[in-house]
PDB file of C-alpha atoms in Angstrom:
ATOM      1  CA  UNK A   1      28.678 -41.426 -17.413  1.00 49.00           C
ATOM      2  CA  UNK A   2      29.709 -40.582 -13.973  1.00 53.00           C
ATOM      3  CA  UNK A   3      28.340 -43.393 -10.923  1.00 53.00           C
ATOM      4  CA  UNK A   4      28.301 -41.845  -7.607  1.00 59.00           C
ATOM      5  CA  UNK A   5      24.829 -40.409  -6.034  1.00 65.00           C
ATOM      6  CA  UNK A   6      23.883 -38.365  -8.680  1.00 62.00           C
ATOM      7  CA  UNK A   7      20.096 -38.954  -9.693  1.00 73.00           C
ATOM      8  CA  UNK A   8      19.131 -38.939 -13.154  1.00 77.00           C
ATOM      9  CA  UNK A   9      18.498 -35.621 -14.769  1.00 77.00           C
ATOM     10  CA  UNK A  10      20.694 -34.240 -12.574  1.00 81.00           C
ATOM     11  CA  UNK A  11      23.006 -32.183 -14.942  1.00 84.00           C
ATOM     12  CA  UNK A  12      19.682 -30.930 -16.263  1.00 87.00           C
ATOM     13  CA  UNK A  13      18.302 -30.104 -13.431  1.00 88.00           C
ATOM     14  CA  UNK A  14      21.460 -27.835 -12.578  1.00 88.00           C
ATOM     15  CA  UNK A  15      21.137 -25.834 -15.735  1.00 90.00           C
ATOM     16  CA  UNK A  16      17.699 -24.890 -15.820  1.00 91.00           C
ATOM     17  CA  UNK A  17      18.902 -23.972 -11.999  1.00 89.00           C
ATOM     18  CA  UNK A  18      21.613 -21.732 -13.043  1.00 89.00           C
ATOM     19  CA  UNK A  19      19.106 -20.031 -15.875  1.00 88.00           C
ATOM     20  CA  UNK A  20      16.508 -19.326 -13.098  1.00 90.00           C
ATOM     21  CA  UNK A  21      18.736 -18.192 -10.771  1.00 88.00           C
ATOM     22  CA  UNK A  22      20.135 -15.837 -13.814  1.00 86.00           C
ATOM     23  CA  UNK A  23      16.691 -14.502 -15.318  1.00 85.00           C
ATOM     24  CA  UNK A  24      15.486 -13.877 -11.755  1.00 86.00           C
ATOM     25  CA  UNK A  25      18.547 -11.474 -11.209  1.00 82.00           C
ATOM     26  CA  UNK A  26      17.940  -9.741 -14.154  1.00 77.00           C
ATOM     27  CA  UNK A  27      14.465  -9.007 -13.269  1.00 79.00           C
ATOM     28  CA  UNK A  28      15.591  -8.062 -10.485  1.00 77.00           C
ATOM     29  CA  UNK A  29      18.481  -5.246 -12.041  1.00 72.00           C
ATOM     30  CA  UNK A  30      16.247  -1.729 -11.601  1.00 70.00           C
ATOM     31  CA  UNK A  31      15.298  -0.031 -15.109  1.00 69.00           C
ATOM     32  CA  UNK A  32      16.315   3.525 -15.412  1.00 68.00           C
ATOM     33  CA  UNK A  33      13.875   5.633 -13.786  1.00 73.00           C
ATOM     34  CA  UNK A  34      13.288   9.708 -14.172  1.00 82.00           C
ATOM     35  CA  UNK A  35      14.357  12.032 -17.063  1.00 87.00           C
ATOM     36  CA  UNK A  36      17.703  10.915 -19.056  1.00 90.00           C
ATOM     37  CA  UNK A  37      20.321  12.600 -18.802  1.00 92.00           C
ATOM     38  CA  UNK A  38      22.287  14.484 -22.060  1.00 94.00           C
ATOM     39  CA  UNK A  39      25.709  13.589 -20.194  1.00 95.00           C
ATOM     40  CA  UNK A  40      26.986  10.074 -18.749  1.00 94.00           C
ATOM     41  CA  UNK A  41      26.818  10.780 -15.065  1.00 93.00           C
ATOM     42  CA  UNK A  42      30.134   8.799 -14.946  1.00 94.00           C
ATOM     43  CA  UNK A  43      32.567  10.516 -18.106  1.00 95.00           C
ATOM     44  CA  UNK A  44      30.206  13.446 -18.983  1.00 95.00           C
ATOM     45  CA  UNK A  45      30.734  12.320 -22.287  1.00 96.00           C
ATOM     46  CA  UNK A  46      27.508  12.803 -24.475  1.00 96.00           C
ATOM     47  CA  UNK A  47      24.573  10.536 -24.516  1.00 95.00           C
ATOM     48  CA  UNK A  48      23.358  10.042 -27.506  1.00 94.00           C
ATOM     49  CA  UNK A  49      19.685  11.263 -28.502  1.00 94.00           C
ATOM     50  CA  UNK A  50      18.780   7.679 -29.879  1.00 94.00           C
ATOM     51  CA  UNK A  51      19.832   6.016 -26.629  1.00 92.00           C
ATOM     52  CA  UNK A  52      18.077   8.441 -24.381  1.00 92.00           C
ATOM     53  CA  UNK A  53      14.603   8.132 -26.147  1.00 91.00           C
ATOM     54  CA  UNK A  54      15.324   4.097 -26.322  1.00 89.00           C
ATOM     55  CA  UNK A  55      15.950   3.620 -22.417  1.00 87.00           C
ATOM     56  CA  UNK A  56      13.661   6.765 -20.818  1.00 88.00           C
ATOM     57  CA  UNK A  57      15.734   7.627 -17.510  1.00 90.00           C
ATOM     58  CA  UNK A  58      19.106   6.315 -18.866  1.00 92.00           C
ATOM     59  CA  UNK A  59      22.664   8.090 -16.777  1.00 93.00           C
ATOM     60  CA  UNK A  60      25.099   6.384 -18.468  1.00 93.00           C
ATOM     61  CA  UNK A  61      26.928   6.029 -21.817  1.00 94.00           C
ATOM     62  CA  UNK A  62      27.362   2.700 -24.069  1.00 93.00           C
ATOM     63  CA  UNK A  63      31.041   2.433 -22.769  1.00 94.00           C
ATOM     64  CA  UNK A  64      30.411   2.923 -18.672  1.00 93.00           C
ATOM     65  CA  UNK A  65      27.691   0.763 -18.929  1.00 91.00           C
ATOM     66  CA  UNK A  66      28.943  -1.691 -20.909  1.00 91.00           C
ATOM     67  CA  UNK A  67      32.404  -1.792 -18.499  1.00 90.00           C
ATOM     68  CA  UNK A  68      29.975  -2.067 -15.903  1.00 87.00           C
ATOM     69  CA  UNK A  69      28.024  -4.973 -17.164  1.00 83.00           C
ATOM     70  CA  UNK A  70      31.250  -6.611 -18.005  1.00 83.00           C
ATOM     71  CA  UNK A  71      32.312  -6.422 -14.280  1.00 79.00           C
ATOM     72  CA  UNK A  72      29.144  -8.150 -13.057  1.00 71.00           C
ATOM     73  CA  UNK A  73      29.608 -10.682 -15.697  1.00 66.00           C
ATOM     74  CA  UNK A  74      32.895 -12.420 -14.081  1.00 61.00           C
ATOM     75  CA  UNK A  75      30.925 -14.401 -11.545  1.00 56.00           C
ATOM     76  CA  UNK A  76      28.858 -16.034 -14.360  1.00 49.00           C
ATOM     77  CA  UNK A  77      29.069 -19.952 -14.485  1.00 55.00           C
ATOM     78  CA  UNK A  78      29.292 -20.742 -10.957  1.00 55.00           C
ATOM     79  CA  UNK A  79      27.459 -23.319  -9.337  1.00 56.00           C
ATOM     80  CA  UNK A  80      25.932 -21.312  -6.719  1.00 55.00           C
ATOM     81  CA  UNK A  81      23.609 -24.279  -5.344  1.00 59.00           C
ATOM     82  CA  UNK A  82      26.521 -26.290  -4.210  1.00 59.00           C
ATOM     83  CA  UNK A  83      25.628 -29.761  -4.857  1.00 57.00           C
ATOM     84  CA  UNK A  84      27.234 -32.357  -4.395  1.00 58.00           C
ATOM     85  CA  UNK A  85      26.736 -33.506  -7.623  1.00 56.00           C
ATOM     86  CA  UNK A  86      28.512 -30.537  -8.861  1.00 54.00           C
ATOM     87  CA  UNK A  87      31.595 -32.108  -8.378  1.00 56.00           C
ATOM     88  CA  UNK A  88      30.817 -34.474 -10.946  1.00 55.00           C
ATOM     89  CA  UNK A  89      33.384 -34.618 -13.560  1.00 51.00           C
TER      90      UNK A  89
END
């Protein structure tokens, strides 16, 4: 294991950090609000009954949201804290 100034726990500590930081975002992330829509407000593609009486107030299709979710998903695994133990290898 690494010397340095790193305390012990530390690597734990970080995680459950990161997890936090993660679920607090997501509670964060507005729910779909108002009447669904029958037609992706992006494509205009279809919205499928199921979905709309799943997620009440839903405006976009699996695909658009799903290319949407994958965008946010890129900045996933970063140390935001920016310790100095971080650095750690």
């Amino acid at each position: 294991m690494a010397g340095g100034s790193a305390k012990d726990g530390a690597v734990s500590e970080q995680i459950e950090a990161s997890f936090t930081d993660e679920l607090e975002r997501m509670k964060a992330r507005k729910a779909p609000q108002g009447e669904s829509l029958s037609h992706c407000a992006e494509c205009e593609e279809p919205i499928p009954r199921a979905r709309r009486r799943a997620i009440p107030g839903v405006k976009l299709c699996i695909e658009c949201r799903s290319s949407i979710d994958a965008a946010h998903q890129r900045r996933a695994g970063i140390n935001r804290r920016g310790s100095e133990d971080s650095q750690l290898k």
